[in-house]
């Protein structure tokens, strides 16, 4: 399993589209992605829209309900979150949820998971947020339950945060469901990825990317794992327009603190930037979102056509 070219849908606010037609617009994007060379569609696991994209009161779909529905209108593309907040679900229940998605999609689910970070969601929804250390302890314990369950093994674990007593997970359609971790922490996240993950989505500034790749390889080597068995991807914000002027105008809507991860230009120009700055740094794949115009018919197709040759084969 790997993600070479993923399309993330983090925005569900579409001007002129009423709520009753909102999901139709999501479906159209997923189907365009599948038809134009993307291998994975990903949604965020959040309840509120994130700062830098919109305001908390804007539309946000629950991730696994949306992915389950997308499984019925696509046929080949992998389905995942980028990434599931571990703090929002009991780990055994999450394993069951992802496995059910795998069954209904005929083997296309990927468990994307991270420690969780959006404090306001936790506060408003009544989830315990805890400290940074708490959240990573919980993620470690959760993976000790989830990983065996995704392999069809009974999970027995008793920790500080979670307990499983021979938890079973049936039905299943594959020997194993892949796990993707998302994050940038060299001490905690990367060590968990080396132990549990099939794929690592690295989140960092571009200037830090070569070092992150190097450290992730070290974490694998520390436990005797071949680094080549842990594939990587990088999430970018695509400000992609038909013309350079349109791309510039799109880019002006992005907060200053997010512009170092945004790629501006025409599809071909963005492809050149990705080849040089991401794939050239040793990353295996890319995930891109088009938060300002991905809902417009044809935009996802144009981007897929430009990017898919970069990761072919």
PDB file of N, CA, C and O in Angstrom, residues 95-96 98-109 149-152 169-178:
ATOM      1  N   UNK A  95     -11.117   0.749  14.988  1.00  0.00           N
ATOM      2  CA  UNK A  95     -10.716  -0.395  14.163  1.00  0.00           C
ATOM      3  C   UNK A  95     -11.926  -1.004  13.464  1.00  0.00           C
ATOM      4  O   UNK A  95     -11.869  -1.356  12.277  1.00  0.00           O
ATOM      5  N   UNK A  96     -13.034  -1.133  14.182  1.00  0.00           N
ATOM      6  CA  UNK A  96     -14.258  -1.667  13.594  1.00  0.00           C
ATOM      7  C   UNK A  96     -14.795  -0.744  12.507  1.00  0.00           C
ATOM      8  O   UNK A  96     -15.226  -1.189  11.433  1.00  0.00           O
ATOM      9  N   UNK A  98     -13.129   1.455  10.570  1.00  0.00           N
ATOM     10  CA  UNK A  98     -12.284   1.416   9.368  1.00  0.00           C
ATOM     11  C   UNK A  98     -12.448   0.081   8.650  1.00  0.00           C
ATOM     12  O   UNK A  98     -12.448   0.025   7.412  1.00  0.00           O
ATOM     13  N   UNK A  99     -12.583  -0.990   9.404  1.00  0.00           N
ATOM     14  CA  UNK A  99     -12.762  -2.302   8.788  1.00  0.00           C
ATOM     15  C   UNK A  99     -14.102  -2.377   8.059  1.00  0.00           C
ATOM     16  O   UNK A  99     -14.197  -2.976   6.968  1.00  0.00           O
ATOM     17  N   UNK A 100     -15.136  -1.783   8.612  1.00  0.00           N
ATOM     18  CA  UNK A 100     -16.424  -1.735   7.920  1.00  0.00           C
ATOM     19  C   UNK A 100     -16.307  -0.932   6.626  1.00  0.00           C
ATOM     20  O   UNK A 100     -16.846  -1.330   5.579  1.00  0.00           O
ATOM     21  N   UNK A 101     -15.582   0.185   6.674  1.00  0.00           N
ATOM     22  CA  UNK A 101     -15.332   0.952   5.453  1.00  0.00           C
ATOM     23  C   UNK A 101     -14.610   0.089   4.426  1.00  0.00           C
ATOM     24  O   UNK A 101     -14.899   0.149   3.224  1.00  0.00           O
ATOM     25  N   UNK A 102     -13.673  -0.738   4.882  1.00  0.00           N
ATOM     26  CA  UNK A 102     -12.939  -1.609   3.967  1.00  0.00           C
ATOM     27  C   UNK A 102     -13.861  -2.644   3.331  1.00  0.00           C
ATOM     28  O   UNK A 102     -13.735  -2.952   2.137  1.00  0.00           O
ATOM     29  N   UNK A 103     -14.793  -3.156   4.119  1.00  0.00           N
ATOM     30  CA  UNK A 103     -15.734  -4.143   3.584  1.00  0.00           C
ATOM     31  C   UNK A 103     -16.655  -3.507   2.553  1.00  0.00           C
ATOM     32  O   UNK A 103     -16.823  -4.029   1.447  1.00  0.00           O
ATOM     33  N   UNK A 104     -17.249  -2.365   2.892  1.00  0.00           N
ATOM     34  CA  UNK A 104     -18.221  -1.764   1.965  1.00  0.00           C
ATOM     35  C   UNK A 104     -17.551  -1.220   0.707  1.00  0.00           C
ATOM     36  O   UNK A 104     -18.184  -1.113  -0.348  1.00  0.00           O
ATOM     37  N   UNK A 105     -16.252  -0.885   0.797  1.00  0.00           N
ATOM     38  CA  UNK A 105     -15.523  -0.380  -0.375  1.00  0.00           C
ATOM     39  C   UNK A 105     -14.767  -1.479  -1.114  1.00  0.00           C
ATOM     40  O   UNK A 105     -14.036  -1.192  -2.060  1.00  0.00           O
ATOM     41  N   UNK A 106     -14.905  -2.722  -0.652  1.00  0.00           N
ATOM     42  CA  UNK A 106     -14.223  -3.863  -1.266  1.00  0.00           C
ATOM     43  C   UNK A 106     -12.706  -3.711  -1.223  1.00  0.00           C
ATOM     44  O   UNK A 106     -12.004  -3.919  -2.201  1.00  0.00           O
ATOM     45  N   UNK A 107     -12.199  -3.330  -0.042  1.00  0.00           N
ATOM     46  CA  UNK A 107     -10.754  -3.335   0.177  1.00  0.00           C
ATOM     47  C   UNK A 107     -10.034  -2.062  -0.182  1.00  0.00           C
ATOM     48  O   UNK A 107      -8.870  -2.110  -0.594  1.00  0.00           O
ATOM     49  N   UNK A 108     -10.652  -0.908   0.055  1.00  0.00           N
ATOM     50  CA  UNK A 108     -10.012   0.356  -0.332  1.00  0.00           C
ATOM     51  C   UNK A 108      -9.753   1.307   0.830  1.00  0.00           C
ATOM     52  O   UNK A 108      -9.352   2.446   0.622  1.00  0.00           O
ATOM     53  N   UNK A 109      -9.964   0.860   2.059  1.00  0.00           N
ATOM     54  CA  UNK A 109      -9.796   1.740   3.216  1.00  0.00           C
ATOM     55  C   UNK A 109      -8.337   1.830   3.653  1.00  0.00           C
ATOM     56  O   UNK A 109      -7.578   0.858   3.585  1.00  0.00           O
ATOM     57  N   UNK A 149      -6.046  -5.670  15.544  1.00  0.00           N
ATOM     58  CA  UNK A 149      -7.422  -5.834  15.081  1.00  0.00           C
ATOM     59  C   UNK A 149      -7.533  -5.692  13.568  1.00  0.00           C
ATOM     60  O   UNK A 149      -8.323  -6.390  12.925  1.00  0.00           O
ATOM     61  N   UNK A 150      -6.735  -4.806  12.984  1.00  0.00           N
ATOM     62  CA  UNK A 150      -6.762  -4.644  11.530  1.00  0.00           C
ATOM     63  C   UNK A 150      -6.151  -5.846  10.813  1.00  0.00           C
ATOM     64  O   UNK A 150      -6.356  -6.023   9.608  1.00  0.00           O
ATOM     65  N   UNK A 151      -5.414  -6.678  11.550  1.00  0.00           N
ATOM     66  CA  UNK A 151      -4.844  -7.909  10.991  1.00  0.00           C
ATOM     67  C   UNK A 151      -5.717  -9.126  11.281  1.00  0.00           C
ATOM     68  O   UNK A 151      -5.342 -10.251  10.958  1.00  0.00           O
ATOM     69  N   UNK A 152      -6.850  -8.893  11.942  1.00  0.00           N
ATOM     70  CA  UNK A 152      -7.730 -10.007  12.266  1.00  0.00           C
ATOM     71  C   UNK A 152      -7.361 -10.730  13.533  1.00  0.00           C
ATOM     72  O   UNK A 152      -7.896 -11.800  13.822  1.00  0.00           O
ATOM     73  N   UNK A 169     -12.700  -8.531  15.480  1.00  0.00           N
ATOM     74  CA  UNK A 169     -13.001  -7.563  14.422  1.00  0.00           C
ATOM     75  C   UNK A 169     -13.383  -8.288  13.141  1.00  0.00           C
ATOM     76  O   UNK A 169     -12.559  -8.522  12.257  1.00  0.00           O
ATOM     77  N   UNK A 170     -14.635  -8.659  13.011  1.00  0.00           N
ATOM     78  CA  UNK A 170     -15.147  -9.355  11.834  1.00  0.00           C
ATOM     79  C   UNK A 170     -16.449  -8.698  11.381  1.00  0.00           C
ATOM     80  O   UNK A 170     -17.173  -8.144  12.192  1.00  0.00           O
ATOM     81  N   UNK A 171     -16.729  -8.722  10.062  1.00  0.00           N
ATOM     82  CA  UNK A 171     -16.005  -9.389   8.978  1.00  0.00           C
ATOM     83  C   UNK A 171     -14.863  -8.530   8.446  1.00  0.00           C
ATOM     84  O   UNK A 171     -14.790  -7.342   8.726  1.00  0.00           O
ATOM     85  N   UNK A 172     -14.025  -9.181   7.669  1.00  0.00           N
ATOM     86  CA  UNK A 172     -12.908  -8.512   7.015  1.00  0.00           C
ATOM     87  C   UNK A 172     -12.789  -9.045   5.598  1.00  0.00           C
ATOM     88  O   UNK A 172     -13.238 -10.151   5.311  1.00  0.00           O
ATOM     89  N   UNK A 173     -12.168  -8.248   4.714  1.00  0.00           N
ATOM     90  CA  UNK A 173     -11.985  -8.696   3.329  1.00  0.00           C
ATOM     91  C   UNK A 173     -10.521  -8.741   2.915  1.00  0.00           C
ATOM     92  O   UNK A 173     -10.211  -9.184   1.813  1.00  0.00           O
ATOM     93  N   UNK A 174      -9.627  -8.280   3.801  1.00  0.00           N
ATOM     94  CA  UNK A 174      -8.188  -8.292   3.501  1.00  0.00           C
ATOM     95  C   UNK A 174      -7.421  -8.796   4.709  1.00  0.00           C
ATOM     96  O   UNK A 174      -7.867  -8.625   5.849  1.00  0.00           O
ATOM     97  N   UNK A 175      -6.246  -9.371   4.498  1.00  0.00           N
ATOM     98  CA  UNK A 175      -5.431  -9.817   5.639  1.00  0.00           C
ATOM     99  C   UNK A 175      -5.037  -8.675   6.567  1.00  0.00           C
ATOM    100  O   UNK A 175      -4.849  -8.875   7.761  1.00  0.00           O
ATOM    101  N   UNK A 176      -4.886  -7.481   6.004  1.00  0.00           N
ATOM    102  CA  UNK A 176      -4.474  -6.335   6.813  1.00  0.00           C
ATOM    103  C   UNK A 176      -4.964  -5.056   6.158  1.00  0.00           C
ATOM    104  O   UNK A 176      -5.005  -4.963   4.929  1.00  0.00           O
ATOM    105  N   UNK A 177      -5.343  -4.099   6.963  1.00  0.00           N
ATOM    106  CA  UNK A 177      -5.710  -2.772   6.479  1.00  0.00           C
ATOM    107  C   UNK A 177      -4.555  -1.836   6.796  1.00  0.00           C
ATOM    108  O   UNK A 177      -4.087  -1.781   7.940  1.00  0.00           O
ATOM    109  N   UNK A 178      -4.049  -1.090   5.820  1.00  0.00           N
ATOM    110  CA  UNK A 178      -2.864  -0.262   6.057  1.00  0.00           C
ATOM    111  C   UNK A 178      -3.133   0.900   6.999  1.00  0.00           C
ATOM    112  O   UNK A 178      -4.236   1.442   7.072  1.00  0.00           O
TER     113      UNK A 178
END
